[in-house]
Amino acid sequence: MPDALARLRVIYPNLMRLDYDNRRTREQQTVEGPARAEQQTPLEHFAAFYQLQNNQPLSEEQAAFCQQLIESIWKGEDDA
């Protein structure tokens, strides 16, 4: 929920912090630094994002669809 802490502070003015307890926060997954990000392909970026959001990797069918979509987007930018 966007701005959840501020919304809760309306009711609980002394609230100091808000922690989210879910599988992702329990595993304490971290975001890669910018140096690593520049070396990844768009599909690798999306696959990493998908895995963080869904706690499972892209299937081969999903990866193929995403690759096709990425290529069509890049091709569209070249035509513009």
mmCIF file with all atom_site columns, C-alpha atoms in Angstrom:
data_model
loop_
_atom_site.group_PDB
_atom_site.id
_atom_site.type_symbol
_atom_site.label_atom_id
_atom_site.label_alt_id
_atom_site.label_comp_id
_atom_site.label_asym_id
_atom_site.label_entity_id
_atom_site.label_seq_id
_atom_site.pdbx_PDB_ins_code
_atom_site.Cartn_x
_atom_site.Cartn_y
_atom_site.Cartn_z
_atom_site.occupancy
_atom_site.B_iso_or_equiv
_atom_site.pdbx_formal_charge
_atom_site.auth_seq_id
_atom_site.auth_comp_id
_atom_site.auth_asym_id
_atom_site.auth_atom_id
_atom_site.pdbx_PDB_model_num
ATOM 1  C CA . MET A 1 1  ? 0.000  0.000   0.000   1.00 0.00 ? 1  MET A CA 1
ATOM 2  C CA . PRO A 1 2  ? 1.539  3.323   -0.990  1.00 0.00 ? 2  PRO A CA 1
ATOM 3  C CA . ASP A 1 3  ? 2.257  5.664   1.906   1.00 0.00 ? 3  ASP A CA 1
ATOM 4  C CA . ALA A 1 4  ? 0.927  3.155   4.450   1.00 0.00 ? 4  ALA A CA 1
ATOM 5  C CA . LEU A 1 5  ? 3.043  4.560   7.273   1.00 0.00 ? 5  LEU A CA 1
ATOM 6  C CA . ALA A 1 6  ? 1.638  8.072   6.834   1.00 0.00 ? 6  ALA A CA 1
ATOM 7  C CA . ARG A 1 7  ? -1.914 6.729   6.722   1.00 0.00 ? 7  ARG A CA 1
ATOM 8  C CA . LEU A 1 8  ? -1.403 4.768   9.927   1.00 0.00 ? 8  LEU A CA 1
ATOM 9  C CA . ARG A 1 9  ? 0.135  7.783   11.655  1.00 0.00 ? 9  ARG A CA 1
ATOM 10 C CA . VAL A 1 10 ? -3.205 9.573   11.309  1.00 0.00 ? 10 VAL A CA 1
ATOM 11 C CA . ILE A 1 11 ? -4.663 7.052   13.759  1.00 0.00 ? 11 ILE A CA 1
ATOM 12 C CA . TYR A 1 12 ? -1.459 6.169   15.637  1.00 0.00 ? 12 TYR A CA 1
ATOM 13 C CA . PRO A 1 13 ? 0.602  9.395   15.817  1.00 0.00 ? 13 PRO A CA 1
ATOM 14 C CA . ASN A 1 14 ? 3.442  7.773   17.785  1.00 0.00 ? 14 ASN A CA 1
ATOM 15 C CA . LEU A 1 15 ? 4.011  5.010   15.222  1.00 0.00 ? 15 LEU A CA 1
ATOM 16 C CA . MET A 1 16 ? 7.737  4.781   14.550  1.00 0.00 ? 16 MET A CA 1
ATOM 17 C CA . ARG A 1 17 ? 8.011  2.206   11.766  1.00 0.00 ? 17 ARG A CA 1
ATOM 18 C CA . LEU A 1 18 ? 6.108  -0.323  9.710   1.00 0.00 ? 18 LEU A CA 1
ATOM 19 C CA . ASP A 1 19 ? 7.547  -3.747  8.891   1.00 0.00 ? 19 ASP A CA 1
ATOM 20 C CA . TYR A 1 20 ? 6.193  -6.051  6.241   1.00 0.00 ? 20 TYR A CA 1
ATOM 21 C CA . ASP A 1 21 ? 6.236  -9.739  7.122   1.00 0.00 ? 21 ASP A CA 1
ATOM 22 C CA . ASN A 1 22 ? 6.131  -11.847 3.981   1.00 0.00 ? 22 ASN A CA 1
ATOM 23 C CA . ARG A 1 23 ? 8.219  -14.458 2.255   1.00 0.00 ? 23 ARG A CA 1
ATOM 24 C CA . ARG A 1 24 ? 10.339 -11.901 0.391   1.00 0.00 ? 24 ARG A CA 1
ATOM 25 C CA . THR A 1 25 ? 11.214 -9.902  3.504   1.00 0.00 ? 25 THR A CA 1
ATOM 26 C CA . ARG A 1 26 ? 11.977 -13.074 5.473   1.00 0.00 ? 26 ARG A CA 1
ATOM 27 C CA . GLU A 1 27 ? 14.496 -14.129 2.827   1.00 0.00 ? 27 GLU A CA 1
ATOM 28 C CA . GLN A 1 28 ? 15.978 -10.617 2.911   1.00 0.00 ? 28 GLN A CA 1
ATOM 29 C CA . GLN A 1 29 ? 16.471 -10.414 -0.831  1.00 0.00 ? 29 GLN A CA 1
ATOM 30 C CA . THR A 1 30 ? 18.476 -7.415  -1.914  1.00 0.00 ? 30 THR A CA 1
ATOM 31 C CA . VAL A 1 31 ? 18.468 -5.365  -5.087  1.00 0.00 ? 31 VAL A CA 1
ATOM 32 C CA . GLU A 1 32 ? 21.540 -5.599  -7.285  1.00 0.00 ? 32 GLU A CA 1
ATOM 33 C CA . GLY A 1 33 ? 23.760 -2.559  -7.698  1.00 0.00 ? 33 GLY A CA 1
ATOM 34 C CA . PRO A 1 34 ? 23.835 -0.409  -10.834 1.00 0.00 ? 34 PRO A CA 1
ATOM 35 C CA . ALA A 1 35 ? 27.076 -1.927  -12.156 1.00 0.00 ? 35 ALA A CA 1
ATOM 36 C CA . ARG A 1 36 ? 25.434 -5.342  -12.406 1.00 0.00 ? 36 ARG A CA 1
ATOM 37 C CA . ALA A 1 37 ? 22.255 -3.861  -13.869 1.00 0.00 ? 37 ALA A CA 1
ATOM 38 C CA . GLU A 1 38 ? 24.089 -2.386  -16.854 1.00 0.00 ? 38 GLU A CA 1
ATOM 39 C CA . GLN A 1 39 ? 25.395 -5.825  -17.808 1.00 0.00 ? 39 GLN A CA 1
ATOM 40 C CA . GLN A 1 40 ? 21.971 -7.482  -17.936 1.00 0.00 ? 40 GLN A CA 1
ATOM 41 C CA . THR A 1 41 ? 19.671 -7.797  -20.928 1.00 0.00 ? 41 THR A CA 1
ATOM 42 C CA . PRO A 1 42 ? 16.103 -6.464  -20.711 1.00 0.00 ? 42 PRO A CA 1
ATOM 43 C CA . LEU A 1 43 ? 14.823 -10.037 -20.425 1.00 0.00 ? 43 LEU A CA 1
ATOM 44 C CA . GLU A 1 44 ? 17.185 -10.758 -17.522 1.00 0.00 ? 44 GLU A CA 1
ATOM 45 C CA . HIS A 1 45 ? 15.960 -7.603  -15.777 1.00 0.00 ? 45 HIS A CA 1
ATOM 46 C CA . PHE A 1 46 ? 12.340 -8.635  -16.196 1.00 0.00 ? 46 PHE A CA 1
ATOM 47 C CA . ALA A 1 47 ? 13.029 -12.240 -15.152 1.00 0.00 ? 47 ALA A CA 1
ATOM 48 C CA . ALA A 1 48 ? 14.708 -11.030 -11.932 1.00 0.00 ? 48 ALA A CA 1
ATOM 49 C CA . PHE A 1 49 ? 11.796 -8.663  -11.237 1.00 0.00 ? 49 PHE A CA 1
ATOM 50 C CA . TYR A 1 50 ? 9.254  -11.424 -11.918 1.00 0.00 ? 50 TYR A CA 1
ATOM 51 C CA . GLN A 1 51 ? 11.033 -13.812 -9.565  1.00 0.00 ? 51 GLN A CA 1
ATOM 52 C CA . LEU A 1 52 ? 11.137 -11.217 -6.776  1.00 0.00 ? 52 LEU A CA 1
ATOM 53 C CA . GLN A 1 53 ? 7.432  -10.475 -7.170  1.00 0.00 ? 53 GLN A CA 1
ATOM 54 C CA . ASN A 1 54 ? 6.178  -14.046 -7.570  1.00 0.00 ? 54 ASN A CA 1
ATOM 55 C CA . ASN A 1 55 ? 8.803  -16.130 -5.739  1.00 0.00 ? 55 ASN A CA 1
ATOM 56 C CA . GLN A 1 56 ? 9.179  -18.351 -8.780  1.00 0.00 ? 56 GLN A CA 1
ATOM 57 C CA . PRO A 1 57 ? 11.141 -18.040 -12.030 1.00 0.00 ? 57 PRO A CA 1
ATOM 58 C CA . LEU A 1 58 ? 9.663  -17.330 -15.450 1.00 0.00 ? 58 LEU A CA 1
ATOM 59 C CA . SER A 1 59 ? 8.660  -20.443 -17.357 1.00 0.00 ? 59 SER A CA 1
ATOM 60 C CA . GLU A 1 60 ? 10.233 -21.025 -20.769 1.00 0.00 ? 60 GLU A CA 1
ATOM 61 C CA . GLU A 1 61 ? 6.938  -20.085 -22.424 1.00 0.00 ? 61 GLU A CA 1
ATOM 62 C CA . GLN A 1 62 ? 6.725  -16.837 -20.452 1.00 0.00 ? 62 GLN A CA 1
ATOM 63 C CA . ALA A 1 63 ? 10.356 -16.010 -21.208 1.00 0.00 ? 63 ALA A CA 1
ATOM 64 C CA . ALA A 1 64 ? 9.820  -16.604 -24.933 1.00 0.00 ? 64 ALA A CA 1
ATOM 65 C CA . PHE A 1 65 ? 6.742  -14.359 -24.910 1.00 0.00 ? 65 PHE A CA 1
ATOM 66 C CA . CYS A 1 66 ? 8.613  -11.618 -23.035 1.00 0.00 ? 66 CYS A CA 1
ATOM 67 C CA . GLN A 1 67 ? 11.569 -11.832 -25.427 1.00 0.00 ? 67 GLN A CA 1
ATOM 68 C CA . GLN A 1 68 ? 9.228  -11.501 -28.411 1.00 0.00 ? 68 GLN A CA 1
ATOM 69 C CA . LEU A 1 69 ? 7.522  -8.513  -26.773 1.00 0.00 ? 69 LEU A CA 1
ATOM 70 C CA . ILE A 1 70 ? 10.842 -6.833  -25.951 1.00 0.00 ? 70 ILE A CA 1
ATOM 71 C CA . GLU A 1 71 ? 12.057 -7.289  -29.527 1.00 0.00 ? 71 GLU A CA 1
ATOM 72 C CA . SER A 1 72 ? 8.856  -5.805  -30.950 1.00 0.00 ? 72 SER A CA 1
ATOM 73 C CA . ILE A 1 73 ? 9.157  -2.806  -28.605 1.00 0.00 ? 73 ILE A CA 1
ATOM 74 C CA . TRP A 1 74 ? 12.792 -2.211  -29.591 1.00 0.00 ? 74 TRP A CA 1
ATOM 75 C CA . LYS A 1 75 ? 11.898 -2.579  -33.271 1.00 0.00 ? 75 LYS A CA 1
ATOM 76 C CA . GLY A 1 76 ? 9.079  -0.032  -32.826 1.00 0.00 ? 76 GLY A CA 1
ATOM 77 C CA . GLU A 1 77 ? 11.520 2.493   -31.344 1.00 0.00 ? 77 GLU A CA 1
ATOM 78 C CA . ASP A 1 78 ? 13.867 2.104   -34.336 1.00 0.00 ? 78 ASP A CA 1
ATOM 79 C CA . ASP A 1 79 ? 10.998 2.836   -36.746 1.00 0.00 ? 79 ASP A CA 1
ATOM 80 C CA . ALA A 1 80 ? 9.949  6.031   -34.909 1.00 0.00 ? 80 ALA A CA 1
#
